[in-house]
CSV table of C-alpha atoms in Angstrom, one decimal:
chain,number,residue,atom,x,y,z
A,234,MET,CA,7.6,-36.8,8.4
A,235,ALA,CA,11.1,-35.2,7.8
A,236,ALA,CA,11.4,-32.8,4.9
A,237,ASP,CA,14.0,-35.0,3.1
A,238,SER,CA,11.6,-37.9,3.1
A,239,ALA,CA,8.5,-36.0,2.0
A,240,PRO,CA,6.5,-37.8,-0.8
A,241,ALA,CA,6.8,-36.7,-4.4
A,242,ARG,CA,4.3,-34.0,-5.4
A,243,ARG,CA,2.5,-33.3,-8.7
A,244,ALA,CA,4.4,-31.2,-11.2
A,245,ASP,CA,1.8,-28.5,-11.7
A,246,VAL,CA,1.4,-27.5,-8.0
A,247,ALA,CA,3.9,-27.2,-5.2
A,248,ILE,CA,3.6,-27.5,-1.4
A,249,LEU,CA,6.9,-26.3,0.0
A,250,ASP,CA,8.5,-28.1,2.9
A,251,PRO,CA,9.5,-26.0,6.0
A,252,ASP,CA,13.1,-25.5,4.8
A,253,GLN,CA,11.9,-24.5,1.3
A,254,THR,CA,9.4,-22.1,2.8
A,255,ASP,CA,12.1,-20.4,4.9
A,256,LEU,CA,14.2,-20.0,1.7
A,257,LEU,CA,11.3,-18.6,-0.3
A,258,ARG,CA,10.4,-16.1,2.5
A,259,GLU,CA,14.0,-15.0,2.7
A,260,LEU,CA,14.2,-14.4,-1.0
A,261,ASP,CA,10.9,-12.4,-0.9
A,262,GLY,CA,12.3,-10.4,2.0
A,263,VAL,CA,15.4,-9.6,0.0
A,264,PHE,CA,13.5,-8.4,-3.0
A,265,THR,CA,11.0,-6.5,-0.9
A,266,GLY,CA,13.8,-4.9,1.0
A,267,TRP,CA,15.3,-3.6,-2.3
A,268,GLY,CA,12.0,-2.1,-3.2
A,269,ARG,CA,11.6,-0.4,0.2
A,270,ALA,CA,15.1,0.9,0.1
A,271,ALA,CA,14.3,2.6,-3.2
A,272,GLY,CA,11.2,4.2,-1.6
A,273,ALA,CA,8.5,1.7,-2.5
A,274,ARG,CA,5.4,1.3,-0.3
A,275,GLU,CA,3.7,-2.1,-0.2
A,276,ILE,CA,0.2,-2.8,-1.3
A,277,LEU,CA,-1.8,-6.0,-1.0
A,278,PRO,CA,-3.7,-7.2,-4.1
A,279,PRO,CA,-6.4,-9.9,-4.3
A,280,PRO,CA,-5.7,-13.3,-5.9
A,281,VAL,CA,-8.6,-12.8,-8.4
A,282,TYR,CA,-10.1,-9.9,-10.3
A,283,PRO,CA,-13.3,-9.3,-12.2
A,284,VAL,CA,-12.8,-10.5,-15.8
A,285,ALA,CA,-13.8,-7.0,-16.9
A,286,ASP,CA,-10.7,-5.6,-15.2
A,287,LEU,CA,-8.2,-8.0,-16.7
A,288,GLU,CA,-9.8,-7.5,-20.1
A,289,LYS,CA,-8.7,-3.9,-20.0
A,290,PHE,CA,-5.1,-5.2,-20.4
A,291,ASP,CA,-5.9,-7.4,-23.5
A,292,VAL,CA,-5.2,-10.5,-21.3
A,293,TYR,CA,-7.8,-12.5,-23.2
A,294,THR,CA,-6.7,-11.2,-26.6
A,295,ASN,CA,-2.9,-11.6,-26.4
A,296,PHE,CA,-2.6,-14.6,-24.1
A,297,PRO,CA,-5.8,-16.6,-24.1
A,298,HIS,CA,-3.8,-19.8,-23.9
A,299,LEU,CA,-2.4,-18.9,-20.5
A,300,ALA,CA,-5.7,-17.6,-19.1
A,301,LEU,CA,-7.6,-19.3,-16.3
A,302,VAL,CA,-11.0,-18.1,-15.0
A,303,ALA,CA,-13.2,-19.1,-12.1
A,304,ALA,CA,-17.0,-19.6,-11.9
A,305,PRO,CA,-19.5,-20.6,-9.2
A,306,LEU,CA,-21.3,-24.0,-9.4
A,307,GLU,CA,-24.7,-24.2,-11.0
A,308,LEU,CA,-27.0,-25.5,-8.2
A,309,ALA,CA,-30.4,-25.3,-9.9
A,310,ASP,CA,-30.6,-29.1,-10.1
A,311,GLY,CA,-28.8,-29.7,-6.8
A,312,PRO,CA,-25.1,-29.9,-5.8
A,313,ALA,CA,-22.9,-30.6,-8.8
A,314,LYS,CA,-20.3,-33.4,-8.4
A,315,PRO,CA,-17.0,-33.6,-10.2
A,316,ALA,CA,-16.4,-36.5,-12.6
A,317,ASP,CA,-12.9,-37.6,-13.7
A,318,GLY,CA,-11.4,-34.8,-11.6
A,319,GLY,CA,-13.4,-31.9,-13.0
A,320,PHE,CA,-16.7,-30.2,-13.6
A,321,THR,CA,-18.4,-29.9,-17.0
A,322,PRO,CA,-19.5,-26.5,-18.5
A,323,ALA,CA,-23.1,-27.4,-17.6
A,324,ASP,CA,-22.0,-27.6,-13.9
A,325,LEU,CA,-20.9,-24.0,-13.9
A,326,LYS,CA,-22.4,-20.5,-14.0
A,327,GLN,CA,-20.9,-17.6,-16.0
A,328,ALA,CA,-17.1,-17.2,-15.3
A,329,ARG,CA,-16.8,-13.6,-14.1
A,330,LEU,CA,-13.6,-13.9,-12.1
A,331,GLY,CA,-10.1,-14.0,-13.8
A,332,LEU,CA,-7.0,-15.4,-12.3
A,333,PRO,CA,-4.1,-13.1,-13.1
A,334,HIS,CA,-0.9,-14.3,-14.8
A,335,ALA,CA,1.1,-11.3,-13.5
A,336,THR,CA,1.3,-9.5,-10.2
A,337,CYS,CA,1.6,-5.9,-11.4
A,338,PHE,CA,-2.0,-5.7,-12.6
A,339,GLY,CA,-2.9,-4.9,-9.0
A,340,ALA,CA,-0.8,-1.8,-9.0
A,341,TYR,CA,-2.4,-0.3,-12.1
A,342,LEU,CA,-5.9,-1.1,-10.8
A,343,PHE,CA,-5.1,0.4,-7.4
A,344,TYR,CA,-4.2,3.7,-9.1
A,345,GLU,CA,-7.0,3.6,-11.6
A,346,ASP,CA,-8.7,7.0,-12.3
A,347,THR,CA,-6.1,8.9,-10.2
A,348,GLU,CA,-3.6,11.7,-10.9
A,349,LEU,CA,-0.1,11.1,-9.6
A,350,ALA,CA,1.3,14.1,-7.8
A,351,ALA,CA,4.9,12.7,-8.1
A,352,ASP,CA,6.8,9.7,-9.3
A,353,THR,CA,5.6,6.7,-7.5
A,354,LEU,CA,7.0,3.3,-6.5
A,355,VAL,CA,5.1,0.4,-5.0
A,356,THR,CA,5.8,-3.3,-4.3
A,357,LEU,CA,3.4,-6.2,-4.2
A,358,VAL,CA,3.4,-10.0,-4.2
A,359,ASN,CA,0.6,-12.2,-5.5
A,360,ARG,CA,-0.4,-15.7,-6.6
A,361,CYS,CA,-0.2,-15.9,-10.4
A,362,PHE,CA,-1.9,-18.6,-12.5
A,363,ARG,CA,-0.9,-19.9,-16.0
A,364,ASN,CA,-2.4,-22.6,-18.1
A,365,GLU,CA,0.9,-23.9,-19.5
A,366,ASP,CA,1.2,-26.7,-22.1
A,367,HIS,CA,3.4,-28.6,-19.6
A,368,TYR,CA,4.5,-28.3,-16.0
A,369,THR,CA,7.8,-28.9,-14.3
A,370,PRO,CA,8.2,-29.0,-10.4
A,371,LEU,CA,9.0,-25.5,-9.1
A,372,ARG,CA,10.0,-24.2,-12.5
A,373,ARG,CA,6.7,-24.1,-14.3
A,374,LEU,CA,3.6,-24.2,-12.1
A,375,VAL,CA,-0.1,-23.6,-12.6
A,376,SER,CA,0.0,-21.4,-9.4
A,377,PHE,CA,3.1,-19.6,-8.3
A,378,GLN,CA,4.2,-16.4,-6.4
A,379,MET,CA,5.6,-13.3,-8.1
A,380,ARG,CA,7.1,-10.4,-6.3
A,381,GLU,CA,7.1,-7.1,-8.2
A,382,ILE,CA,8.4,-3.6,-7.9
A,383,VAL,CA,6.3,-1.2,-10.0
A,384,ALA,CA,7.2,2.3,-11.0
A,385,LEU,CA,4.6,4.9,-12.1
A,386,GLY,CA,5.1,8.4,-13.3
A,387,SER,CA,7.6,10.0,-15.7
A,388,PHE,CA,9.3,8.0,-18.3
A,389,GLU,CA,12.7,8.9,-16.8
A,390,HIS,CA,11.6,7.5,-13.4
A,391,THR,CA,10.5,4.2,-14.9
A,392,GLN,CA,13.8,3.8,-16.7
A,393,GLN,CA,15.9,4.7,-13.7
A,394,VAL,CA,14.2,2.1,-11.6
A,395,LEU,CA,14.9,-0.6,-14.2
A,396,ALA,CA,18.5,0.4,-14.4
A,397,ALA,CA,19.0,0.3,-10.7
A,398,PHE,CA,17.3,-3.1,-10.3
A,399,THR,CA,19.2,-4.6,-13.3
A,400,GLU,CA,22.4,-3.9,-11.4
A,401,ARG,CA,21.1,-5.4,-8.2
A,402,ILE,CA,19.8,-8.6,-9.9
A,403,THR,CA,23.1,-9.1,-11.7
A,404,ALA,CA,25.2,-8.6,-8.6
A,405,PHE,CA,22.9,-10.8,-6.5
A,406,GLY,CA,23.1,-13.6,-9.1
A,407,ASP,CA,26.9,-13.4,-9.2
A,408,ALA,CA,27.1,-13.6,-5.5
A,409,LEU,CA,24.9,-16.7,-5.5
A,410,GLY,CA,26.9,-18.5,-8.1
A,411,LEU,CA,24.1,-18.3,-10.7
A,412,ARG,CA,25.0,-17.8,-14.4
A,413,LEU,CA,22.4,-15.2,-15.3
A,414,ASN,CA,21.9,-14.4,-18.9
A,415,ARG,CA,20.1,-11.1,-19.7
A,416,VAL,CA,17.9,-11.9,-22.7
A,417,ALA,CA,15.6,-9.6,-24.7
A,418,ALA,CA,12.1,-11.1,-24.7
A,419,ALA,CA,8.6,-10.4,-26.1
A,420,ASP,CA,6.4,-8.0,-24.2
A,421,PRO,CA,3.3,-9.8,-22.9
A,422,PHE,CA,1.1,-6.7,-22.6
A,423,PHE,CA,1.2,-5.0,-26.0
A,424,GLU,CA,-0.9,-6.0,-28.9
A,425,SER,CA,0.9,-7.6,-31.8
A,426,THR,CA,0.1,-4.6,-34.1
A,427,GLY,CA,0.2,-0.9,-33.5
A,428,ALA,CA,2.7,1.8,-32.4
A,429,ARG,CA,3.7,0.1,-29.1
A,430,ALA,CA,4.4,-3.2,-30.8
A,431,LEU,CA,6.5,-1.4,-33.4
A,432,LEU,CA,8.5,0.4,-30.7
A,433,SER,CA,9.0,-2.9,-28.8
A,434,ARG,CA,10.5,-4.4,-31.9
A,435,LEU,CA,12.8,-1.4,-32.5
A,436,SER,CA,13.8,-1.3,-28.9
A,437,PRO,CA,13.2,-4.3,-26.6
A,438,VAL,CA,10.9,-3.5,-23.7
A,439,LYS,CA,11.3,-6.6,-21.7
A,440,TYR,CA,14.5,-8.3,-20.6
A,441,GLU,CA,14.6,-11.7,-18.8
A,442,PHE,CA,17.3,-12.9,-16.5
A,443,GLN,CA,17.7,-16.6,-17.3
A,444,VAL,CA,19.5,-19.5,-15.8
A,445,GLU,CA,20.0,-21.8,-18.7
A,446,ASP,CA,16.5,-21.4,-20.4
A,447,LEU,CA,14.5,-20.6,-17.2
A,448,ALA,CA,13.5,-16.9,-16.6
A,449,ILE,CA,13.7,-16.2,-12.9
A,450,ALA,CA,13.4,-12.4,-13.1
A,451,SER,CA,12.5,-9.7,-15.6
A,452,VAL,CA,12.5,-5.9,-16.1
A,453,ASN,CA,9.7,-4.5,-18.2
A,454,THR,CA,8.9,-1.2,-19.9
A,455,HIS,CA,5.3,-0.5,-20.6
A,456,ARG,CA,5.5,3.1,-21.7
A,457,ASN,CA,2.0,4.5,-21.0
A,458,PHE,CA,0.0,1.4,-21.9
A,459,PHE,CA,-1.3,0.8,-18.4
A,460,GLY,CA,-1.6,4.5,-17.7
A,461,GLU,CA,-3.9,4.9,-20.6
A,462,ARG,CA,-6.0,1.8,-19.9
A,463,CYS,CA,-6.5,2.7,-16.3
A,464,GLN,CA,-6.6,6.5,-16.8
A,465,ILE,CA,-3.7,7.1,-14.5
A,466,ARG,CA,-2.5,10.7,-15.2
A,467,LEU,CA,0.5,12.8,-14.4
A,468,ALA,CA,0.1,16.1,-12.6
A,469,ALA,CA,-0.3,19.2,-14.6
A,470,GLY,CA,3.0,20.5,-16.0
A,471,GLN,CA,4.5,17.0,-16.6
A,472,GLU,CA,5.2,15.5,-20.0
A,473,THR,CA,2.3,14.6,-22.3
A,474,ASP,CA,1.8,11.7,-24.7
A,475,ALA,CA,2.8,12.8,-28.2
A,476,GLY,CA,0.0,10.9,-29.8
A,477,THR,CA,-2.9,11.9,-27.6
A,478,GLY,CA,-1.8,15.0,-25.8
A,479,GLU,CA,-2.9,13.3,-22.6
A,480,ARG,CA,-0.7,13.1,-19.5
A,481,TYR,CA,-0.9,9.4,-19.0
A,482,ALA,CA,1.5,7.9,-16.5
A,483,TYR,CA,4.4,5.8,-17.7
A,484,THR,CA,5.0,2.5,-15.9
A,485,SER,CA,7.6,-0.2,-15.6
A,486,CYS,CA,8.1,-3.2,-13.4
A,487,VAL,CA,10.7,-5.6,-12.0
A,488,ALA,CA,9.4,-9.1,-11.5
A,489,PHE,CA,10.8,-12.1,-9.5
A,490,GLY,CA,9.4,-15.6,-9.9
A,491,LEU,CA,9.9,-16.9,-6.3
A,492,GLU,CA,9.5,-20.6,-6.9
A,493,ARG,CA,11.8,-20.4,-9.9
A,494,TRP,CA,14.5,-18.8,-7.8
A,495,LEU,CA,14.0,-21.6,-5.3
A,496,ALA,CA,14.5,-24.2,-8.0
A,497,VAL,CA,17.8,-22.8,-9.4
A,498,LEU,CA,19.2,-22.2,-5.9
A,499,LEU,CA,18.5,-25.8,-4.9
A,500,ASP,CA,20.3,-27.0,-8.1
A,501,VAL,CA,23.4,-24.9,-7.2
A,502,HIS,CA,23.5,-25.3,-3.5
A,503,GLY,CA,22.0,-28.8,-3.0
A,504,THR,CA,19.7,-28.1,-0.1
A,505,ALA,CA,17.4,-25.4,1.0
A,506,THR,CA,19.4,-24.9,4.2
A,507,ALA,CA,22.7,-24.3,2.3
A,508,ALA,CA,20.9,-22.0,-0.2
A,509,LEU,CA,19.4,-20.0,2.7
A,510,ALA,CA,22.8,-19.3,4.1
A,511,ALA,CA,24.1,-18.3,0.6
A,512,VAL,CA,21.1,-15.9,0.1
A,513,ARG,CA,21.8,-14.2,3.4
A,514,ASP,CA,25.5,-13.8,2.6
A,515,ALA,CA,24.8,-12.5,-0.9
A,516,ALA,CA,22.1,-10.1,0.3
A,517,ALA,CA,24.5,-8.5,2.7
A,518,GLY,CA,26.7,-7.4,-0.1
A,519,VAL,CA,23.9,-6.1,-2.4
A,520,LYS,CA,22.0,-3.0,-1.4
């Protein structure tokens, strides 16, 4: 069946046709290339984590409404069968696996209990999962792909990375004919109370790049939240946290929602083929 005549799909999940797949891979290649040009090495995270790992980041305290977990079937009474499209709680064993709603968690868990000898930059892509109150094809999905570039180390390093990528995102959006608005947003990681939350209100720590009301990229400052939670430390002689005296690493990340980029480019350019050509032309001018 030709891509243009493919049947309509559900709103909450997406199976991309070949042209859309080419476009998404090209976009991911552009963002990965930016990371590598800045010195990032790539790591490969798993699509699920132990619930205990995600709990370290207050995932189930701050955003329980987005959280999805996985559990094996209870087979004590024989194979369980779904009814009305799902399993009941009695059909399931304890849910010990969490589905992440952000890609960058993998970077912090990778460096857990380590000391960084120098400022560090990594890139990774992963499947993310969100239990939204509604879904829209490509724009808001239960499962989607997010490419991130994550900086770990000194505070200055984390801010320099965000500044450089803010310029790239803005220039790339302009070249593609997208009307990007840079909007201050709530930070999804910090608790609603405490010193970090106060700092985030005084000085925004997350900016989204929106097309109309859809965020397709963001730049995020975490200060040393993840460094502390994962015990990622700076080498001796580097700056210390004023509150604890510890040398916890600072972190920041740049995130790209790949399917969302696909959605807005299809709106602007009409077809995936035309959008692919536009992405290649735009990428040639943004380094």
